[in-house]
Amino acid sequence: MIINQEGMRYTYNGMTYTVGAAVMATEASEYRGLYGTITEIRDGSDRESENDTPDIYCCFEPPLFQEEIRELERRFAELYQSPKKLDEITLDMVIMAPEMVRVISPDPRECKACELYLLTTHCTTNLDSSSFTELYADYDAGRFALLQSVREEQQDGCVKDWADRDVLEEEYGIDRYEAWYRDEYFENHFVISLEKLSLMLPPDFIENPKSYN
C-alpha cells in the first residue's frame, strides 16, 4: 500500500502518521535533531527498504546553524567513511522507520483541545521596563490574579504614584487594564491583560505526559 495524499493517515503500533505532518528525527537516526514533513508512507510489498516496519518518507529541512551543519556532516562522514558536505546529504524522500521519527504536529482530529489563559504584565517606570507572564488553567483564577495585581499597583505602586501626582490616565476592560503617566506613556506605563489560548494535546501526551519531559 502506498499513501501519498495530503492528510491521509496510517496507524502503526498505536501511533498515527499523517502525510504532511511535521516530524523530528529521533536518536535512532543519523538525521537526529532535524525537522521535516512526512511525504509518503509505504507498507507490505510496496516497501522499498528491507525493514519489517513501514517505510515513512520524509523531507527534512537543512540545519540553519554552522555547528549543527558540521555535526550532521560529521555523522554522515562517519557513516560513509568519506568527507560529506551538506549539499551532498540527501534530505528529501528519506526513508525512515517508525522509531526514527516523532510526530510533532499530530492530526487535530485525534487531539484534545485544552483552554489556557495567559496573564501578561508589562511595566515601565522612568524607562526601566520589566515583563512577566503566567499561565492559568482556570479563567477565574487568571482574572483574580489580574485584579490582585492592579489592586497592588493602585495601593502601593506606580499607579498610586501617578494618581497622587494627578497625572494618571487609565483604560480598562474585563480582561485588560492599562495606566500611564500623562504625556509620558513610553517612559511610564503599566499594562496587564488576560488572553485565552488553545493548547492541542496529542493522544500520547494524554496517556503518558512524562514522555514529553
PDB file of C-alpha atoms in Angstrom:
ATOM      1  CA  MET A   1       0.000   0.000   0.000  1.00  0.00           C
ATOM      2  CA  ILE A   2       1.220   3.483  -0.902  1.00  0.00           C
ATOM      3  CA  ILE A   3      -0.141   6.511   0.953  1.00  0.00           C
ATOM      4  CA  ASN A   4       0.875   9.814  -0.581  1.00  0.00           C
ATOM      5  CA  GLN A   5      -2.139  12.134  -0.463  1.00  0.00           C
ATOM      6  CA  GLU A   6      -2.033  15.113   1.928  1.00  0.00           C
ATOM      7  CA  GLY A   7      -3.963  14.341   5.097  1.00  0.00           C
ATOM      8  CA  MET A   8      -4.085  10.560   4.603  1.00  0.00           C
ATOM      9  CA  ARG A   9      -3.321   8.629   7.772  1.00  0.00           C
ATOM     10  CA  TYR A  10      -1.560   5.398   8.664  1.00  0.00           C
ATOM     11  CA  THR A  11      -1.509   3.834  12.129  1.00  0.00           C
ATOM     12  CA  TYR A  12       1.301   1.599  13.315  1.00  0.00           C
ATOM     13  CA  ASN A  13       1.823   0.325  16.876  1.00  0.00           C
ATOM     14  CA  GLY A  14      -0.757   2.782  18.173  1.00  0.00           C
ATOM     15  CA  MET A  15       0.891   5.827  16.558  1.00  0.00           C
ATOM     16  CA  THR A  16      -0.770   7.676  13.678  1.00  0.00           C
ATOM     17  CA  TYR A  17       1.379   9.066  10.876  1.00  0.00           C
ATOM     18  CA  THR A  18      -0.246  11.606   8.564  1.00  0.00           C
ATOM     19  CA  VAL A  19       1.052  12.689   5.161  1.00  0.00           C
ATOM     20  CA  GLY A  20       2.020  16.338   5.564  1.00  0.00           C
ATOM     21  CA  ALA A  21       2.546  16.106   9.331  1.00  0.00           C
ATOM     22  CA  ALA A  22       5.649  17.664  10.864  1.00  0.00           C
ATOM     23  CA  VAL A  23       8.189  15.296  12.399  1.00  0.00           C
ATOM     24  CA  MET A  24      11.521  15.350  14.161  1.00  0.00           C
ATOM     25  CA  ALA A  25      14.183  12.713  13.581  1.00  0.00           C
ATOM     26  CA  THR A  26      14.980  10.806  16.770  1.00  0.00           C
ATOM     27  CA  GLU A  27      18.241   9.493  18.205  1.00  0.00           C
ATOM     28  CA  ALA A  28      17.657   6.260  16.281  1.00  0.00           C
ATOM     29  CA  SER A  29      18.539   8.020  13.019  1.00  0.00           C
ATOM     30  CA  GLU A  30      21.604   9.707  11.550  1.00  0.00           C
ATOM     31  CA  TYR A  31      19.242  12.599  10.817  1.00  0.00           C
ATOM     32  CA  ARG A  32      18.533  13.081  14.537  1.00  0.00           C
ATOM     33  CA  GLY A  33      17.508  16.581  15.502  1.00  0.00           C
ATOM     34  CA  LEU A  34      16.334  17.573  12.010  1.00  0.00           C
ATOM     35  CA  TYR A  35      12.759  18.674  11.373  1.00  0.00           C
ATOM     36  CA  GLY A  36      10.708  17.820   8.346  1.00  0.00           C
ATOM     37  CA  THR A  37       7.400  16.547   6.999  1.00  0.00           C
ATOM     38  CA  ILE A  38       6.018  13.171   6.017  1.00  0.00           C
ATOM     39  CA  THR A  39       5.590  12.956   2.247  1.00  0.00           C
ATOM     40  CA  GLU A  40       4.686   9.292   1.736  1.00  0.00           C
ATOM     41  CA  ILE A  41       4.149   6.006   3.606  1.00  0.00           C
ATOM     42  CA  ARG A  42       4.586   2.532   2.176  1.00  0.00           C
ATOM     43  CA  ASP A  43       4.000  -0.891   3.666  1.00  0.00           C
ATOM     44  CA  GLY A  44       3.762  -4.506   2.587  1.00  0.00           C
ATOM     45  CA  SER A  45       5.113  -5.356  -0.851  1.00  0.00           C
ATOM     46  CA  ASP A  46       5.325  -1.655  -1.735  1.00  0.00           C
ATOM     47  CA  ARG A  47       8.175  -1.070   0.713  1.00  0.00           C
ATOM     48  CA  GLU A  48      11.478  -0.130  -0.882  1.00  0.00           C
ATOM     49  CA  SER A  49      13.588  -0.856   2.204  1.00  0.00           C
ATOM     50  CA  GLU A  50      14.278  -4.255   3.740  1.00  0.00           C
ATOM     51  CA  ASN A  51      12.713  -3.174   7.033  1.00  0.00           C
ATOM     52  CA  ASP A  52       9.902  -5.197   8.564  1.00  0.00           C
ATOM     53  CA  THR A  53       8.243  -1.909   9.507  1.00  0.00           C
ATOM     54  CA  PRO A  54       6.528   0.607   7.205  1.00  0.00           C
ATOM     55  CA  ASP A  55       8.674   2.978   5.155  1.00  0.00           C
ATOM     56  CA  ILE A  56       7.974   6.558   6.174  1.00  0.00           C
ATOM     57  CA  TYR A  57       9.296   9.002   3.596  1.00  0.00           C
ATOM     58  CA  CYS A  58      10.323  12.384   4.975  1.00  0.00           C
ATOM     59  CA  CYS A  59      11.584  15.631   3.555  1.00  0.00           C
ATOM     60  CA  PHE A  60      13.902  17.304   6.081  1.00  0.00           C
ATOM     61  CA  GLU A  61      14.816  20.950   6.411  1.00  0.00           C
ATOM     62  CA  PRO A  62      18.577  21.623   6.353  1.00  0.00           C
ATOM     63  CA  PRO A  63      20.050  22.848   9.644  1.00  0.00           C
ATOM     64  CA  LEU A  64      20.478  26.613   9.914  1.00  0.00           C
ATOM     65  CA  PHE A  65      23.447  26.985  12.235  1.00  0.00           C
ATOM     66  CA  GLN A  66      27.057  26.181  11.438  1.00  0.00           C
ATOM     67  CA  GLU A  67      27.587  23.978  14.488  1.00  0.00           C
ATOM     68  CA  GLU A  68      24.578  21.836  13.552  1.00  0.00           C
ATOM     69  CA  ILE A  69      25.712  21.663   9.913  1.00  0.00           C
ATOM     70  CA  ARG A  70      29.180  20.486  10.949  1.00  0.00           C
ATOM     71  CA  GLU A  71      27.696  17.868  13.276  1.00  0.00           C
ATOM     72  CA  LEU A  72      25.449  16.496  10.513  1.00  0.00           C
ATOM     73  CA  GLU A  73      28.377  16.398   8.081  1.00  0.00           C
ATOM     74  CA  ARG A  74      30.492  14.587  10.699  1.00  0.00           C
ATOM     75  CA  ARG A  75      27.843  11.928  11.254  1.00  0.00           C
ATOM     76  CA  PHE A  76      27.455  11.193   7.548  1.00  0.00           C
ATOM     77  CA  ALA A  77      31.216  11.243   7.021  1.00  0.00           C
ATOM     78  CA  GLU A  78      31.483   8.503   9.653  1.00  0.00           C
ATOM     79  CA  LEU A  79      28.567   6.609   8.098  1.00  0.00           C
ATOM     80  CA  TYR A  80      30.041   6.623   4.565  1.00  0.00           C
ATOM     81  CA  GLN A  81      33.702   6.667   5.615  1.00  0.00           C
ATOM     82  CA  SER A  82      34.372   9.706   3.442  1.00  0.00           C
ATOM     83  CA  PRO A  83      34.003  13.502   3.859  1.00  0.00           C
ATOM     84  CA  LYS A  84      30.486  14.814   3.310  1.00  0.00           C
ATOM     85  CA  LYS A  85      29.219  18.365   2.790  1.00  0.00           C
ATOM     86  CA  LEU A  86      25.663  19.458   3.482  1.00  0.00           C
ATOM     87  CA  ASP A  87      24.726  19.638  -0.198  1.00  0.00           C
ATOM     88  CA  GLU A  88      25.862  16.030  -0.599  1.00  0.00           C
ATOM     89  CA  ILE A  89      23.475  14.728   2.071  1.00  0.00           C
ATOM     90  CA  THR A  90      20.037  13.632   0.881  1.00  0.00           C
ATOM     91  CA  LEU A  91      17.314  15.480   2.766  1.00  0.00           C
ATOM     92  CA  ASP A  92      14.241  14.769   0.634  1.00  0.00           C
ATOM     93  CA  MET A  93      12.448  11.432   0.226  1.00  0.00           C
ATOM     94  CA  VAL A  94      14.438   9.945   3.094  1.00  0.00           C
ATOM     95  CA  ILE A  95      13.117   6.537   4.141  1.00  0.00           C
ATOM     96  CA  MET A  96      12.656   6.356   7.894  1.00  0.00           C
ATOM     97  CA  ALA A  97      11.477   3.553  10.159  1.00  0.00           C
ATOM     98  CA  PRO A  98       8.723   4.491  12.665  1.00  0.00           C
ATOM     99  CA  GLU A  99      11.138   4.622  15.600  1.00  0.00           C
ATOM    100  CA  MET A 100      13.291   7.125  13.721  1.00  0.00           C
ATOM    101  CA  VAL A 101      10.682   9.895  13.690  1.00  0.00           C
ATOM    102  CA  ARG A 102       8.474  11.563  16.257  1.00  0.00           C
ATOM    103  CA  VAL A 103       5.320  13.275  15.044  1.00  0.00           C
ATOM    104  CA  ILE A 104       5.260  16.848  16.353  1.00  0.00           C
ATOM    105  CA  SER A 105       2.086  18.044  14.604  1.00  0.00           C
ATOM    106  CA  PRO A 106      -0.404  15.275  15.321  1.00  0.00           C
ATOM    107  CA  ASP A 107      -3.724  15.085  13.495  1.00  0.00           C
ATOM    108  CA  PRO A 108      -6.044  17.602  15.192  1.00  0.00           C
ATOM    109  CA  ARG A 109      -8.888  15.114  14.824  1.00  0.00           C
ATOM    110  CA  GLU A 110      -7.118  12.930  17.394  1.00  0.00           C
ATOM    111  CA  CYS A 111      -6.155  15.741  19.756  1.00  0.00           C
ATOM    112  CA  LYS A 112      -7.959  17.148  22.746  1.00  0.00           C
ATOM    113  CA  ALA A 113      -8.217  20.927  22.995  1.00  0.00           C
ATOM    114  CA  CYS A 114      -7.228  22.383  26.343  1.00  0.00           C
ATOM    115  CA  GLU A 115      -8.014  26.012  27.144  1.00  0.00           C
ATOM    116  CA  LEU A 116      -5.356  28.057  28.912  1.00  0.00           C
ATOM    117  CA  TYR A 117      -5.251  31.692  29.996  1.00  0.00           C
ATOM    118  CA  LEU A 118      -2.098  33.751  29.620  1.00  0.00           C
ATOM    119  CA  LEU A 119      -1.637  36.638  32.049  1.00  0.00           C
ATOM    120  CA  THR A 120       0.878  39.150  30.726  1.00  0.00           C
ATOM    121  CA  THR A 121       2.190  42.099  32.730  1.00  0.00           C
ATOM    122  CA  HIS A 122       4.418  44.880  31.462  1.00  0.00           C
ATOM    123  CA  CYS A 123       5.578  47.857  33.473  1.00  0.00           C
ATOM    124  CA  THR A 124       7.860  50.757  32.557  1.00  0.00           C
ATOM    125  CA  THR A 125       8.869  53.404  35.073  1.00  0.00           C
ATOM    126  CA  ASN A 126      11.361  56.085  34.101  1.00  0.00           C
ATOM    127  CA  LEU A 127      12.267  53.983  31.030  1.00  0.00           C
ATOM    128  CA  ASP A 128      13.141  50.978  33.238  1.00  0.00           C
ATOM    129  CA  SER A 129      10.999  48.091  31.926  1.00  0.00           C
ATOM    130  CA  SER A 130      10.028  44.656  33.220  1.00  0.00           C
ATOM    131  CA  SER A 131       7.671  41.978  31.894  1.00  0.00           C
ATOM    132  CA  PHE A 132       6.444  38.595  33.035  1.00  0.00           C
ATOM    133  CA  THR A 133       3.812  36.014  32.104  1.00  0.00           C
ATOM    134  CA  GLU A 134       1.806  33.382  33.963  1.00  0.00           C
ATOM    135  CA  LEU A 135      -0.388  30.551  32.686  1.00  0.00           C
ATOM    136  CA  TYR A 136      -3.685  29.550  34.269  1.00  0.00           C
ATOM    137  CA  ALA A 137      -5.889  26.566  33.508  1.00  0.00           C
ATOM    138  CA  ASP A 138      -8.891  28.352  35.026  1.00  0.00           C
ATOM    139  CA  TYR A 139     -10.193  31.685  33.690  1.00  0.00           C
ATOM    140  CA  ASP A 140     -11.419  32.954  37.056  1.00  0.00           C
ATOM    141  CA  ALA A 141      -8.082  32.184  38.694  1.00  0.00           C
ATOM    142  CA  GLY A 142      -6.333  34.192  35.979  1.00  0.00           C
ATOM    143  CA  ARG A 143      -8.720  37.132  36.265  1.00  0.00           C
ATOM    144  CA  PHE A 144      -8.412  37.109  40.068  1.00  0.00           C
ATOM    145  CA  ALA A 145      -4.628  37.369  39.660  1.00  0.00           C
ATOM    146  CA  LEU A 146      -5.118  40.263  37.216  1.00  0.00           C
ATOM    147  CA  LEU A 147      -7.330  42.153  39.668  1.00  0.00           C
ATOM    148  CA  GLN A 148      -4.937  41.489  42.541  1.00  0.00           C
ATOM    149  CA  SER A 149      -2.047  42.883  40.537  1.00  0.00           C
ATOM    150  CA  VAL A 150      -3.996  46.021  39.595  1.00  0.00           C
ATOM    151  CA  ARG A 151      -5.071  46.475  43.212  1.00  0.00           C
ATOM    152  CA  GLU A 152      -1.460  46.271  44.402  1.00  0.00           C
ATOM    153  CA  GLU A 153      -0.378  48.921  41.900  1.00  0.00           C
ATOM    154  CA  GLN A 154      -3.271  51.167  42.914  1.00  0.00           C
ATOM    155  CA  GLN A 155      -2.497  50.821  46.605  1.00  0.00           C
ATOM    156  CA  ASP A 156       1.286  50.849  46.671  1.00  0.00           C
ATOM    157  CA  GLY A 157       2.763  51.012  43.191  1.00  0.00           C
ATOM    158  CA  CYS A 158       3.289  53.153  40.146  1.00  0.00           C
ATOM    159  CA  VAL A 159      -0.454  53.690  39.609  1.00  0.00           C
ATOM    160  CA  LYS A 160      -0.806  55.169  43.097  1.00  0.00           C
ATOM    161  CA  ASP A 161       2.222  57.367  42.489  1.00  0.00           C
ATOM    162  CA  TRP A 162       0.767  58.728  39.245  1.00  0.00           C
ATOM    163  CA  ALA A 163      -2.649  59.249  40.872  1.00  0.00           C
ATOM    164  CA  ASP A 164      -1.076  61.155  43.776  1.00  0.00           C
ATOM    165  CA  ARG A 165       0.611  63.452  41.253  1.00  0.00           C
ATOM    166  CA  ASP A 166      -2.691  63.911  39.377  1.00  0.00           C
ATOM    167  CA  VAL A 167      -1.102  62.666  36.142  1.00  0.00           C
ATOM    168  CA  LEU A 168      -2.820  59.263  35.946  1.00  0.00           C
ATOM    169  CA  GLU A 169      -4.501  58.124  32.713  1.00  0.00           C
ATOM    170  CA  GLU A 170      -6.357  54.791  32.585  1.00  0.00           C
ATOM    171  CA  GLU A 171      -8.118  52.439  30.194  1.00  0.00           C
ATOM    172  CA  TYR A 172      -9.657  49.145  31.232  1.00  0.00           C
ATOM    173  CA  GLY A 173     -11.939  46.307  30.236  1.00  0.00           C
ATOM    174  CA  ILE A 174     -12.937  42.899  31.581  1.00  0.00           C
ATOM    175  CA  ASP A 175      -9.572  41.269  30.834  1.00  0.00           C
ATOM    176  CA  ARG A 176      -7.252  44.239  30.433  1.00  0.00           C
ATOM    177  CA  TYR A 177      -6.054  47.213  32.442  1.00  0.00           C
ATOM    178  CA  GLU A 178      -3.673  49.947  31.326  1.00  0.00           C
ATOM    179  CA  ALA A 179      -2.395  53.008  33.153  1.00  0.00           C
ATOM    180  CA  TRP A 180       0.207  55.604  32.281  1.00  0.00           C
ATOM    181  CA  TYR A 181       1.753  58.903  33.293  1.00  0.00           C
ATOM    182  CA  ARG A 182       0.043  61.659  31.298  1.00  0.00           C
ATOM    183  CA  ASP A 183       2.176  62.785  28.332  1.00  0.00           C
ATOM    184  CA  GLU A 184       4.894  60.271  29.264  1.00  0.00           C
ATOM    185  CA  TYR A 185       3.427  56.993  28.038  1.00  0.00           C
ATOM    186  CA  PHE A 186       6.654  55.473  26.709  1.00  0.00           C
ATOM    187  CA  GLU A 187       8.584  56.465  29.840  1.00  0.00           C
ATOM    188  CA  ASN A 188       5.943  55.399  32.389  1.00  0.00           C
ATOM    189  CA  HIS A 189       3.150  52.918  31.817  1.00  0.00           C
ATOM    190  CA  PHE A 190       1.633  49.742  33.268  1.00  0.00           C
ATOM    191  CA  VAL A 191      -0.415  47.200  31.335  1.00  0.00           C
ATOM    192  CA  ILE A 192      -1.816  43.811  32.278  1.00  0.00           C
ATOM    193  CA  SER A 193      -4.025  41.526  30.181  1.00  0.00           C
ATOM    194  CA  LEU A 194      -5.550  38.050  30.228  1.00  0.00           C
ATOM    195  CA  GLU A 195      -5.657  36.177  26.904  1.00  0.00           C
ATOM    196  CA  LYS A 196      -7.368  32.896  26.094  1.00  0.00           C
ATOM    197  CA  LEU A 197      -5.205  30.278  24.363  1.00  0.00           C
ATOM    198  CA  SER A 198      -5.963  26.835  22.981  1.00  0.00           C
ATOM    199  CA  LEU A 199      -3.479  24.001  23.508  1.00  0.00           C
ATOM    200  CA  MET A 200      -3.864  20.886  21.369  1.00  0.00           C
ATOM    201  CA  LEU A 201      -2.849  17.788  23.344  1.00  0.00           C
ATOM    202  CA  PRO A 202      -1.914  14.706  21.272  1.00  0.00           C
ATOM    203  CA  PRO A 203      -3.229  11.319  22.421  1.00  0.00           C
ATOM    204  CA  ASP A 204       0.177  10.003  23.523  1.00  0.00           C
ATOM    205  CA  PHE A 205       0.688  13.069  25.735  1.00  0.00           C
ATOM    206  CA  ILE A 206      -2.635  12.444  27.472  1.00  0.00           C
ATOM    207  CA  GLU A 207      -1.730   8.783  28.017  1.00  0.00           C
ATOM    208  CA  ASN A 208       1.896   9.380  29.050  1.00  0.00           C
ATOM    209  CA  PRO A 209       2.743  13.068  29.716  1.00  0.00           C
ATOM    210  CA  LYS A 210       6.146  12.156  31.191  1.00  0.00           C
ATOM    211  CA  SER A 211       7.306  11.074  27.733  1.00  0.00           C
ATOM    212  CA  TYR A 212       7.330  14.769  26.735  1.00  0.00           C
ATOM    213  CA  ASN A 213       9.695  15.861  29.521  1.00  0.00           C
TER     214      ASN A 213
END
